[in-house]
Coordinates of C-alpha atoms and ligand atoms in Angstrom, one line a residue:
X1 CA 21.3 -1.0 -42.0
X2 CA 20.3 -0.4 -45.7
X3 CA 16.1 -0.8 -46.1
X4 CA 15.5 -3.1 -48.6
X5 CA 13.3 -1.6 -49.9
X6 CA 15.6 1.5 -51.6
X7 CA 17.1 0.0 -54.4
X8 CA 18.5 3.5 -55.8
X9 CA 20.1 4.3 -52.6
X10 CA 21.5 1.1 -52.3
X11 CA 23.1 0.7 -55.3
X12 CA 24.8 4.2 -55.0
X13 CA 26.0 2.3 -51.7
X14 CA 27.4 -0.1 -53.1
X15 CA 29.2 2.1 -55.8
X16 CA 30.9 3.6 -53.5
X17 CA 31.8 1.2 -50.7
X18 CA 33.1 -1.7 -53.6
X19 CA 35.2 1.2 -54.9
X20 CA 36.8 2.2 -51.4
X21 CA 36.6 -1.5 -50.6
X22 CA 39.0 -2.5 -53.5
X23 CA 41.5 0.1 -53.2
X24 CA 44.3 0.2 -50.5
X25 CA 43.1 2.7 -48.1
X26 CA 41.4 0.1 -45.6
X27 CA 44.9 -1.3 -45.4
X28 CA 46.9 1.8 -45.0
X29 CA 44.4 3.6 -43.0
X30 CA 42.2 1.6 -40.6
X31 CA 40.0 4.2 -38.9
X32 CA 37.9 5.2 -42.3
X33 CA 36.2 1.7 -41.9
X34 CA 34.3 2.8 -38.7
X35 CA 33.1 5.9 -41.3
X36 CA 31.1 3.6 -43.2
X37 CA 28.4 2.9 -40.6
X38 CA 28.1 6.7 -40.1
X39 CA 28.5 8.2 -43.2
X40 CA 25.6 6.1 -44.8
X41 CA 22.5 7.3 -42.2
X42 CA 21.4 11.0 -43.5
X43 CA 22.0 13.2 -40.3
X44 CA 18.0 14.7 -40.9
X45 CA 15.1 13.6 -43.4
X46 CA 12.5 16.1 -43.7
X47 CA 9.0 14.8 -44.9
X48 CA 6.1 17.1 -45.8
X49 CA 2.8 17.2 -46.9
X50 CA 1.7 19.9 -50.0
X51 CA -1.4 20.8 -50.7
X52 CA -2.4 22.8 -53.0
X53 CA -5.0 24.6 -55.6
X54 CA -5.4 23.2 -59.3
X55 CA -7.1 25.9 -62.2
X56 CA -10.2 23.8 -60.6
X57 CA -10.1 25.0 -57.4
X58 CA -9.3 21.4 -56.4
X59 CA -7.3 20.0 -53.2
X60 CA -4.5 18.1 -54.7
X61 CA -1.5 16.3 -52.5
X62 CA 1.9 15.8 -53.0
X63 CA 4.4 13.9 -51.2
X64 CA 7.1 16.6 -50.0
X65 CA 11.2 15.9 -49.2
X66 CA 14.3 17.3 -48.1
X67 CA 17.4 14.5 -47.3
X68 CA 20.0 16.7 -45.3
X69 CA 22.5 14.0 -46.0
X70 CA 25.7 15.5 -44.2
X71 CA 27.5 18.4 -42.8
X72 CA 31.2 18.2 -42.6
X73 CA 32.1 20.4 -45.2
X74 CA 29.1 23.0 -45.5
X75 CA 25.6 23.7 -45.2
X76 CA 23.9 21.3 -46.9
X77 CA 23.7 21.6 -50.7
X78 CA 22.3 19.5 -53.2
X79 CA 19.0 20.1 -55.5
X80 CA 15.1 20.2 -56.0
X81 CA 13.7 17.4 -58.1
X82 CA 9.9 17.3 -59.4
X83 CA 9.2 14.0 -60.5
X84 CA 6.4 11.2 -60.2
X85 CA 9.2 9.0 -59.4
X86 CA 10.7 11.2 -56.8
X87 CA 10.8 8.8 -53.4
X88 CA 13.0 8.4 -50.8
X89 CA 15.2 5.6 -52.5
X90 CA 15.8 8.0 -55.4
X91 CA 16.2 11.4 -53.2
X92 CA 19.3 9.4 -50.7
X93 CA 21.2 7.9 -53.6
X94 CA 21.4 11.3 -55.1
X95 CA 22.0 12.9 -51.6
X96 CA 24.5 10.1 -50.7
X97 CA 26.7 11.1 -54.4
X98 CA 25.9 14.6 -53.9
X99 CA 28.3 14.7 -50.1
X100 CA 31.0 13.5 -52.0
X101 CA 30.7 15.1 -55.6
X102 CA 30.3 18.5 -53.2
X103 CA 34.2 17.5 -51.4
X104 CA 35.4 17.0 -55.1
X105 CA 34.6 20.6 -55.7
X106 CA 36.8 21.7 -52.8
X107 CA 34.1 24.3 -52.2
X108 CA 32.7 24.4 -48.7
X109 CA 29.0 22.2 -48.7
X110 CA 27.8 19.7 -47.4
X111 CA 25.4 17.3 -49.1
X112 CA 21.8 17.1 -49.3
X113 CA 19.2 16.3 -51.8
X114 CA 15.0 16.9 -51.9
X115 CA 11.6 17.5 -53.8
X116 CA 8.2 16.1 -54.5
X117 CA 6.5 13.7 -56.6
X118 CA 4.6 16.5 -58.4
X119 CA 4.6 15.8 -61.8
X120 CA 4.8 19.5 -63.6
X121 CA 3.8 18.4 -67.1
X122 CA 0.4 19.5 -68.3
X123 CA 0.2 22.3 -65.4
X124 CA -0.4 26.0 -66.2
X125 CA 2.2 28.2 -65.4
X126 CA -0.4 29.6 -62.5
X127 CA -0.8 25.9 -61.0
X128 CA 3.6 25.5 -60.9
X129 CA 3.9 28.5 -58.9
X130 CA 0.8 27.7 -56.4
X131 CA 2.7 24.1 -55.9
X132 CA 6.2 26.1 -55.4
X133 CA 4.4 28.4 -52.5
X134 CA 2.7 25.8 -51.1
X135 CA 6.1 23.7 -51.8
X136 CA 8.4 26.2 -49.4
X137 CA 5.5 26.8 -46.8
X138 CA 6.7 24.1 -44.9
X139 CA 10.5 23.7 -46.6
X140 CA 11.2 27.1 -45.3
X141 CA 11.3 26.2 -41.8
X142 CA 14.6 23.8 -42.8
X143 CA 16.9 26.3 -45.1
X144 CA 18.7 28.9 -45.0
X145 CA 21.7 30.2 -46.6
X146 CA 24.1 29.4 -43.4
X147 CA 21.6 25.9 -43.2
X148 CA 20.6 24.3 -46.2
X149 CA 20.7 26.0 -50.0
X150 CA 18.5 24.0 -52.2
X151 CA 19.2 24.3 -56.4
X152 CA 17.5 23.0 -59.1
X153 CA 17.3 19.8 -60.5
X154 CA 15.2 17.2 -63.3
X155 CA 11.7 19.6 -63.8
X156 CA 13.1 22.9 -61.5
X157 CA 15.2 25.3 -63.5
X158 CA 15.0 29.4 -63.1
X159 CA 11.2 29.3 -63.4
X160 CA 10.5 27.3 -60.3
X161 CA 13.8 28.8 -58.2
X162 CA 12.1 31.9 -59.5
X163 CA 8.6 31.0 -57.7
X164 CA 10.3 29.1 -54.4
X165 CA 12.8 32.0 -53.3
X166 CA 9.6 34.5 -53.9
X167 CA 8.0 31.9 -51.5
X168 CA 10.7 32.0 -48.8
X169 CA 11.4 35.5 -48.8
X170 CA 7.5 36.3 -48.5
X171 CA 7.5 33.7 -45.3
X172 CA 10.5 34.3 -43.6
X173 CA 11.2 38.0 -44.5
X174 CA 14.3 37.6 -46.0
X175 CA 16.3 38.5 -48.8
X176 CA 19.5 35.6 -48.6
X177 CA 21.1 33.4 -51.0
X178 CA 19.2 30.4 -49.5
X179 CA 18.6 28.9 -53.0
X180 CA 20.9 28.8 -56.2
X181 CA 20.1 29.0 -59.9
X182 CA 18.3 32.6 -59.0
X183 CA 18.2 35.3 -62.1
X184 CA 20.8 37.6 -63.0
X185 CA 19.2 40.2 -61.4
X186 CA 18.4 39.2 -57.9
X187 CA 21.4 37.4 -56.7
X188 CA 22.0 34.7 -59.7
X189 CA 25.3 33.8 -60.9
X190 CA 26.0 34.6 -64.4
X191 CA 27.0 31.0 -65.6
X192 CA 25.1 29.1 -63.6
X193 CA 22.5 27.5 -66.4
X194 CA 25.1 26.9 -68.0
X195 CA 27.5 25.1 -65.3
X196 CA 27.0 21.1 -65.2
X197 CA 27.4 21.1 -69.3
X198 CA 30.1 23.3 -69.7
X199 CA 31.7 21.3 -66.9
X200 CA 31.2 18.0 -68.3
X201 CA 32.9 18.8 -71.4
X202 CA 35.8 20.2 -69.6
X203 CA 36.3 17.0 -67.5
X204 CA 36.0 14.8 -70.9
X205 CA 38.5 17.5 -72.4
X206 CA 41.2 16.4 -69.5
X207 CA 40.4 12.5 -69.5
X208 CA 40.7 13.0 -73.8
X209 CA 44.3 14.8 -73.6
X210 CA 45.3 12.8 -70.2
X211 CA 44.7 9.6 -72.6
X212 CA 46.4 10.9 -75.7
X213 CA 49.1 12.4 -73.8
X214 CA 47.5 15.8 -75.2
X215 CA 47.4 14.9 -79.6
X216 CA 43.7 15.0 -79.7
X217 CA 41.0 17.0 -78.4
X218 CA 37.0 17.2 -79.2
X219 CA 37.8 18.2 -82.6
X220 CA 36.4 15.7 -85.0
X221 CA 34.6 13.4 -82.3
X222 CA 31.2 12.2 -82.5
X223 CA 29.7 12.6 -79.7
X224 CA 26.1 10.8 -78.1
X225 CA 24.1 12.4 -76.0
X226 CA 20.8 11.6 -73.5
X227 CA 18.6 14.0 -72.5
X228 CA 17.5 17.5 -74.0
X229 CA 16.7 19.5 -70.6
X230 CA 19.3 22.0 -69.2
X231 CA 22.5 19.7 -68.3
X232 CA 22.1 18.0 -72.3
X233 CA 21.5 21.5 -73.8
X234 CA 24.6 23.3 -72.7
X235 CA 26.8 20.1 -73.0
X236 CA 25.9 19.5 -76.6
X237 CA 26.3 23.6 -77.1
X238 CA 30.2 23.4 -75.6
X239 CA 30.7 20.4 -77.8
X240 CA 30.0 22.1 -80.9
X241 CA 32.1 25.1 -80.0
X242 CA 35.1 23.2 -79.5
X243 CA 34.6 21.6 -82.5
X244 CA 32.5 18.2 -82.3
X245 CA 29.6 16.3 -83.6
X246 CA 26.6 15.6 -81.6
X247 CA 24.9 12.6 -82.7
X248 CA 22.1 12.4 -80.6
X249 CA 19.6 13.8 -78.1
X250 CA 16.7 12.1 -76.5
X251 CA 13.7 12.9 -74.1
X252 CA 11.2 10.4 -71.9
X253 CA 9.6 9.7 -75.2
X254 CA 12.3 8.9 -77.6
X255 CA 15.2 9.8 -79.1
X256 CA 16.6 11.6 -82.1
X257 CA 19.6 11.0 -84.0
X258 CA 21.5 13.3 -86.7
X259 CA 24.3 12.4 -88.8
X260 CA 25.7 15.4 -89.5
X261 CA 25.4 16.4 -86.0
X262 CA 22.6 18.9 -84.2
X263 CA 22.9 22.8 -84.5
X264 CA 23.2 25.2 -82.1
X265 CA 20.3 26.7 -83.6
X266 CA 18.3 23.5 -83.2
X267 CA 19.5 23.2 -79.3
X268 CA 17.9 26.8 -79.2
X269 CA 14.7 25.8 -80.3
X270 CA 14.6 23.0 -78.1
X271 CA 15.5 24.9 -75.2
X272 CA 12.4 27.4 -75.7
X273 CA 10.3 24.6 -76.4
X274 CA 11.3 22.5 -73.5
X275 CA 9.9 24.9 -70.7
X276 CA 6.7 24.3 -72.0
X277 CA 7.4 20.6 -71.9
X278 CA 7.1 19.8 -75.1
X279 CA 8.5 16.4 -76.9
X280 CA 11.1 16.1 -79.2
X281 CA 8.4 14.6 -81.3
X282 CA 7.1 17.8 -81.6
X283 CA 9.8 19.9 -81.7
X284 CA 11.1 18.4 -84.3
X285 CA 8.4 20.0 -86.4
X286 CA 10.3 23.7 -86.2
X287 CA 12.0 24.7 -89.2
X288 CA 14.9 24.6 -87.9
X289 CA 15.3 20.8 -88.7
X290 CA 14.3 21.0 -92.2
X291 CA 17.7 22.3 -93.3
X292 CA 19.5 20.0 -91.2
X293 CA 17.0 16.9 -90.6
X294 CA 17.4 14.3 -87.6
X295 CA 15.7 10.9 -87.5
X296 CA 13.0 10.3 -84.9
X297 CA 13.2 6.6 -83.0
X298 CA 10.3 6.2 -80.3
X299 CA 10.3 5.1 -77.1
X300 CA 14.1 4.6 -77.6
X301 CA 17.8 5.7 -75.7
X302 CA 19.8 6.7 -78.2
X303 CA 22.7 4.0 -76.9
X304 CA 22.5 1.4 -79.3
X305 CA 21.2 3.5 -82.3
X306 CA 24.1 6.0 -82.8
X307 CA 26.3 4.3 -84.7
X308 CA 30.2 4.8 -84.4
X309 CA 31.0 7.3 -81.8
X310 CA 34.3 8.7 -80.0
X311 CA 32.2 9.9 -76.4
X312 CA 28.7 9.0 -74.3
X313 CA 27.6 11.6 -72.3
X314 CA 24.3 10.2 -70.4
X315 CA 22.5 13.3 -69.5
X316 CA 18.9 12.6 -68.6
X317 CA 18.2 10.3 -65.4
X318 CA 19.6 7.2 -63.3
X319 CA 20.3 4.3 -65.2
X320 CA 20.1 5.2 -68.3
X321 CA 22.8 3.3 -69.3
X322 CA 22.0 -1.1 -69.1
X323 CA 25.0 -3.3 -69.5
X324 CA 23.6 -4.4 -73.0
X325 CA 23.8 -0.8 -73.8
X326 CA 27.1 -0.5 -73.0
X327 CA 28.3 -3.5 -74.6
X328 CA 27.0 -1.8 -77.5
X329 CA 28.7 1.4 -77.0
X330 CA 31.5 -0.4 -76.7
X331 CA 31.1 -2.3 -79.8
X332 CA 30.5 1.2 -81.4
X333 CA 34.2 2.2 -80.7
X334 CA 33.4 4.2 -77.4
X335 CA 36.5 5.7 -75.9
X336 CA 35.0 8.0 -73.3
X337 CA 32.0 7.7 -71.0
X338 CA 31.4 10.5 -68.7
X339 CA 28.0 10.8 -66.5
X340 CA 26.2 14.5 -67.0
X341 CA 23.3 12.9 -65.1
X342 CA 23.4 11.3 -61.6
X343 CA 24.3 7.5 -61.4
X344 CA 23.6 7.1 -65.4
X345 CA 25.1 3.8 -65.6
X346 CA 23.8 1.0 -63.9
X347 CA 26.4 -1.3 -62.0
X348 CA 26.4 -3.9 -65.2
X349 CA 27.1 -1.1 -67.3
X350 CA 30.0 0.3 -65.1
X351 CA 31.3 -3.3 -65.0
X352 CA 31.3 -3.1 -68.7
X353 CA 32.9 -0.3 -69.1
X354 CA 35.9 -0.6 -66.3
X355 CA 35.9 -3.9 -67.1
X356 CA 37.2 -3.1 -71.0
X357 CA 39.1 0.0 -68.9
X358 CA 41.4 -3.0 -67.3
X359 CA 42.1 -5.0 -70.1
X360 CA 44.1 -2.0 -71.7
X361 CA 47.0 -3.8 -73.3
X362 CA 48.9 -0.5 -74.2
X363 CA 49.0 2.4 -73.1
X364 CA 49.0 3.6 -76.6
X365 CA 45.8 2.6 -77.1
X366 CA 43.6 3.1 -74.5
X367 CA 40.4 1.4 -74.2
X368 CA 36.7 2.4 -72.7
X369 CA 37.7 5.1 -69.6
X370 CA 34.6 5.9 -67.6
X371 CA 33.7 8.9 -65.7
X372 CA 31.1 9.1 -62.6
X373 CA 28.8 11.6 -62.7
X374 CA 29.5 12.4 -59.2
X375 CA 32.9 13.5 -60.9
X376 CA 31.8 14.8 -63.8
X377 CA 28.9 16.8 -63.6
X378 CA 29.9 18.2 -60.2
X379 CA 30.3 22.0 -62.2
X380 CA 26.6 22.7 -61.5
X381 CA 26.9 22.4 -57.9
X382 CA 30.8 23.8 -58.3
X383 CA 29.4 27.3 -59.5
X384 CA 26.7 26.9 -57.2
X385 CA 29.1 27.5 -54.5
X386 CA 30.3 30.3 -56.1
X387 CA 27.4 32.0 -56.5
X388 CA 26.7 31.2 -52.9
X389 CA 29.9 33.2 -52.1
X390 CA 29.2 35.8 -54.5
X391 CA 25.7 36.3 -52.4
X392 CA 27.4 36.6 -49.3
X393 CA 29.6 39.4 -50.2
X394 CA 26.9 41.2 -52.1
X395 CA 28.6 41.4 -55.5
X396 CA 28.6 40.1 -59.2
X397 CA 31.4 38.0 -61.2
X398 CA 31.6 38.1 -64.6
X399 CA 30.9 35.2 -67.3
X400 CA 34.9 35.0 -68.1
X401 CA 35.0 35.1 -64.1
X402 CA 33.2 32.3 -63.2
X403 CA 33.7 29.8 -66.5
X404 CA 37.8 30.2 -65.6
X405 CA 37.1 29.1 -62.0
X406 CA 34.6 26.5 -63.3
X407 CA 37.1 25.4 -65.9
X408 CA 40.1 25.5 -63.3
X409 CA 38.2 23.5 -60.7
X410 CA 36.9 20.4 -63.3
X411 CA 40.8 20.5 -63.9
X412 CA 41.7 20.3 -60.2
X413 CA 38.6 17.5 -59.7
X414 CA 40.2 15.3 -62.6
X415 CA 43.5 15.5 -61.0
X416 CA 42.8 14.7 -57.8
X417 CA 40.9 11.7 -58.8
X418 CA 43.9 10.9 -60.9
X419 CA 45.9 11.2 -58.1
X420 CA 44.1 9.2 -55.6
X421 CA 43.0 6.4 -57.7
X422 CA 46.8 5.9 -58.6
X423 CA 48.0 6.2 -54.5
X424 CA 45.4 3.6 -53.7
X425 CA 45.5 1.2 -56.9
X426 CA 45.6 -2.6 -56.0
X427 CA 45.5 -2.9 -59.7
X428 CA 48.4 -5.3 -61.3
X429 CA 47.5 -3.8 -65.2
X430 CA 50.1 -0.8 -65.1
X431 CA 49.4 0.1 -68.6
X432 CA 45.7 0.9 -68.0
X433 CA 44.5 4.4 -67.5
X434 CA 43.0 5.0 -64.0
X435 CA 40.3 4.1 -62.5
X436 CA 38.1 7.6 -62.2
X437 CA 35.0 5.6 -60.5
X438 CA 37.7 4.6 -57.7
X439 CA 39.3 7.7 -57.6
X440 CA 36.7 10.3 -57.5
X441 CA 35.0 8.0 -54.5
X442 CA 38.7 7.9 -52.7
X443 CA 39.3 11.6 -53.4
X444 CA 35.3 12.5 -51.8
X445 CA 35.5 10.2 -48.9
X446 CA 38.7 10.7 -47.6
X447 CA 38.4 14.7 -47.5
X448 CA 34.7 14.3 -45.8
X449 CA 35.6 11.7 -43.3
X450 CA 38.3 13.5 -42.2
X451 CA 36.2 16.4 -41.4
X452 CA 34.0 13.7 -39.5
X453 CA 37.0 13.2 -37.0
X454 CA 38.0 16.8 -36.7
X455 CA 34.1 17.4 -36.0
X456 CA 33.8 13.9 -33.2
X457 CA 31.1 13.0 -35.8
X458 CA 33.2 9.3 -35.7
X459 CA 36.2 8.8 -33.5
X460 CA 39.3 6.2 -33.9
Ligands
NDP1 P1 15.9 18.6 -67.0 O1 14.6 18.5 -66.3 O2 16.3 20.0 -67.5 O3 16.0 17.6 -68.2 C1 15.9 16.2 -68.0 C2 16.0 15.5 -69.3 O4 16.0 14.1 -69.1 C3 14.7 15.8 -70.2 O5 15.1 15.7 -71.5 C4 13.8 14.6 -69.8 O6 12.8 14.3 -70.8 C5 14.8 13.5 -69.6 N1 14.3 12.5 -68.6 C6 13.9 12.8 -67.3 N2 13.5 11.7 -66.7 C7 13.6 10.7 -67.7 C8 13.3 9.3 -67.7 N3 12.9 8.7 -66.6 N4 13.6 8.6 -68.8 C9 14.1 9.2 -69.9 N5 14.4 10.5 -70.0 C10 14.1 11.3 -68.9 O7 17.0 18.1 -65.9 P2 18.5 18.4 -65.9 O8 19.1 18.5 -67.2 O9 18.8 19.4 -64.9 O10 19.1 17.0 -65.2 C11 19.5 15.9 -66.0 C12 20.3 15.0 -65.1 O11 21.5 15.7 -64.7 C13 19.7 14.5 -63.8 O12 20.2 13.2 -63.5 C14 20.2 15.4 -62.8 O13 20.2 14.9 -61.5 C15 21.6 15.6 -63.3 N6 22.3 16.8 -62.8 C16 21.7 18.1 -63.0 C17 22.4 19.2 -62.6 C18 21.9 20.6 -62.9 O14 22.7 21.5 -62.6 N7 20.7 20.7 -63.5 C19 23.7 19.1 -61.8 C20 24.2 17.7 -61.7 C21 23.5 16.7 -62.2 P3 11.4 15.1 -70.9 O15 11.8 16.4 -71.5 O16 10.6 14.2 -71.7 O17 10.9 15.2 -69.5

């Protein structure tokens, strides 16, 4: 039964099992209903204590997790979040998206999700790493690269995968791919930073020709983004190169918004700046926006301040997106919406947004088309996998390597979706585009319940 008391996870729930529960595969295909009961209980939840040693020589506490969701497919795979907010609500919803965003990939992992509600910002560099140590002491016991390979996620890029596979290797004497994200030079995947961005742009590429019949691309399109950590920086950078205008950037403070569009230089300097958690506020300040200035709104989203835009690209947290929101995105002349972050949208915004999806009148002009992040951002995880399999047999891809399987694979995830969501449509609109919400969930369920039965995890 769903706890009450997880709002997060149950809402991912609900995503998903509305989605299945309004297509045709119930109908055509009985046995996946008994799936539902067992899909939805994590097989293990691992709950830790950390202590550790401020610059004070002071006991402090954290709460510790690891949600090793499900197995069919893989060891469990899935990222490290350091966040005041992390709970156990927040760490299943993104464990429960991350099974099925992992079968998109058509990789081999399973899903699984952790962290802590350590809250990084303010700490020295020498009070991050005593929290990673003291952080895989006990995590340690649970991964391994056959088991459970860990990543990085809101807080932990290559510093902190820098300081928790020092950790394990000290502690278990070991030298494996048991985490990914790692640097170039001990067992990293060249691409890898650089993954769920790149990745999101080349699903919106697909949904962009799929919904022009291939006359337009990015070229020309303003384009909002949330966020400014790793998934926003790299997005807004692959925009750019193929030729459009990012509007807008934000952080927990606020949000800023340029007209003429943000420069890869200015991305730069925010990237720099943002491992030493600094605010836009601040950053701002460089002198790399005095040439090209960007306003500066407070406590804000950058939603309903952007003005006209072609694509939304939520790249900062869960429901990030309110229904109001999108109603105003909408109003702003919207065409794409595609999730960089996990769960973005609240369920009244997703309502918005398919809801305009399904009263398409033409298919010449198509309407709002939404994208999942489980879909869209699955790239980080996707070349995850591959630097997973380039640990295993001891060797190095190149860039061009790895961004043409990443790029082939968002392809492949788009289609399949496509293909799916049309198979099991109940929709009577046949001039609106597909539903990718229904399709991605159809396409992730169906390949990791199967694997269920062939495993007696759930019989018929
Ligand atoms: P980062 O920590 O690098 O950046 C997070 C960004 O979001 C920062 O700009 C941060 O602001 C902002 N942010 C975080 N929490 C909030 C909040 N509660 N309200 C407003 N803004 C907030 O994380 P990532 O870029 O790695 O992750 C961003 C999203 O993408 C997450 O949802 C994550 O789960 C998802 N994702 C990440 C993947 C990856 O490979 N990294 C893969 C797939 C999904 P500030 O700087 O002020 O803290």
């Amino acid at each position: 039964m769903v706890q009450p008391s997880e709002p997060e996870f149950e809402q991912a729930l609900n995503e998903v099992y509305s989605t299945l529960k309004a297509s045709s595969l119930f109908e055509k295909e009985p046995k996946y209903l008994k799936v539902l009961d067992v899909v939805q209980i994590p097989e293990r939840i691992i709950q830790f204590r950390v202590v550790w040693e401020n610059d004070n020589h002071e006991v402090e506490v954290n709460r510790g997790y690891r949600v090793q969701f499900n197995s069919a497919l893989g060891p469990y795979k899935g990222g490290l979040r350091f966040h005041p907010t992390v709970n156990l609500s927040i760490l299943k919803f993104l464990g429960f998206e991350q099974i099925f965003k992992n079968a998109l990939t058509g990789l081999n992992i399973g899903g699984g999700k952790g962290g802590s509600d350590f809250n990084p910002k303010g700490r020295s560099n020498n009070e991050i790493r005593r929290f990673c140590y003291a952080f895989m002491r006990e995590l340690s016991r649970h991964i391994g690269q056959d088991t459970d390979v860990p990543a990085g996620d809101i807080n932990v890029g290559g510093r902190e995968i820098g300081y928790l596979f020092g950790a394990y290797k000290q502690i278990r004497n070991s030298f494996e791919g048991v985490l990914t994200g790692k640097g170039l030079t001990w067992g990293g995947s060249l691409i890898r930073p650089e993954a769920t961005g790149f990745g999101l742009v080349y699903y919106v590429e697909q949904q962009i020709k799929y919904a022009t019949k291939g006359k337009e691309d990015f070229t020309g399109k303003r384009v909002a983004i949330s966020g400014s950590g790793n998934v926003a920086q790299y997005a807004a950078l692959k925009v750019i190169q193929l030729g459009g205008k990012v509007v807008s950037l934000s952080d927990s403070k606020g949000t800023i918004i340029s007209e003429e569009g943000v420069t890869a230089e200015q991305i730069a300097v925010i990237g720099k700046a943002k491992i030493a958690f600094k605010s836009l506020e601040e950053i701002i300040k460089d002198p790399a926006f005095e040439t090209h200035p960007v306003k500066y709104i407070a406590g804000a989203r950058p939603w309903i301040h952007v003005g006209q835009v072609d694509v939304a690209l939520p790249c900062a947290t869960q429901n990030e997106v309110s229904g109001d929101e999108a109603k105003a995105l909408v109003a702003a002349g919207v065409k794409y919406v595609a999730e960089g972050s996990n769960m973005g949208s609240t369920q009244d915004a997703i309502d918005v947004f398919e809801g305009e999806r399904l009263a398409t009148k033409s298919a010449s002009a198509p309407a709002v088309w939404y994208a999942p992040g489980k879909a869209s951002n699955a790239g980080g995880v996707l070349v995850s996998a591959l630097e997973m399999g380039q640990n295993s047999q001891r060797i190095q891809w190149t860039s061009e390597q790895v961004d043409s399987e990443l790029h082939k694979r968002m392809i492949n995830l788009f289609e399949e979706s496509i293909k799916y969501a049309t198979q099991y449509s109940k929709e009577s609109n046949k001039e609106s585009l597909p539903s990718l919400v229904m399709g991605a969930n159809l396409a992730g369920f169906v390949k990791v319940a199967d694997a269920m039965f062939d495993h007696g995890d759930v019989w018929a």
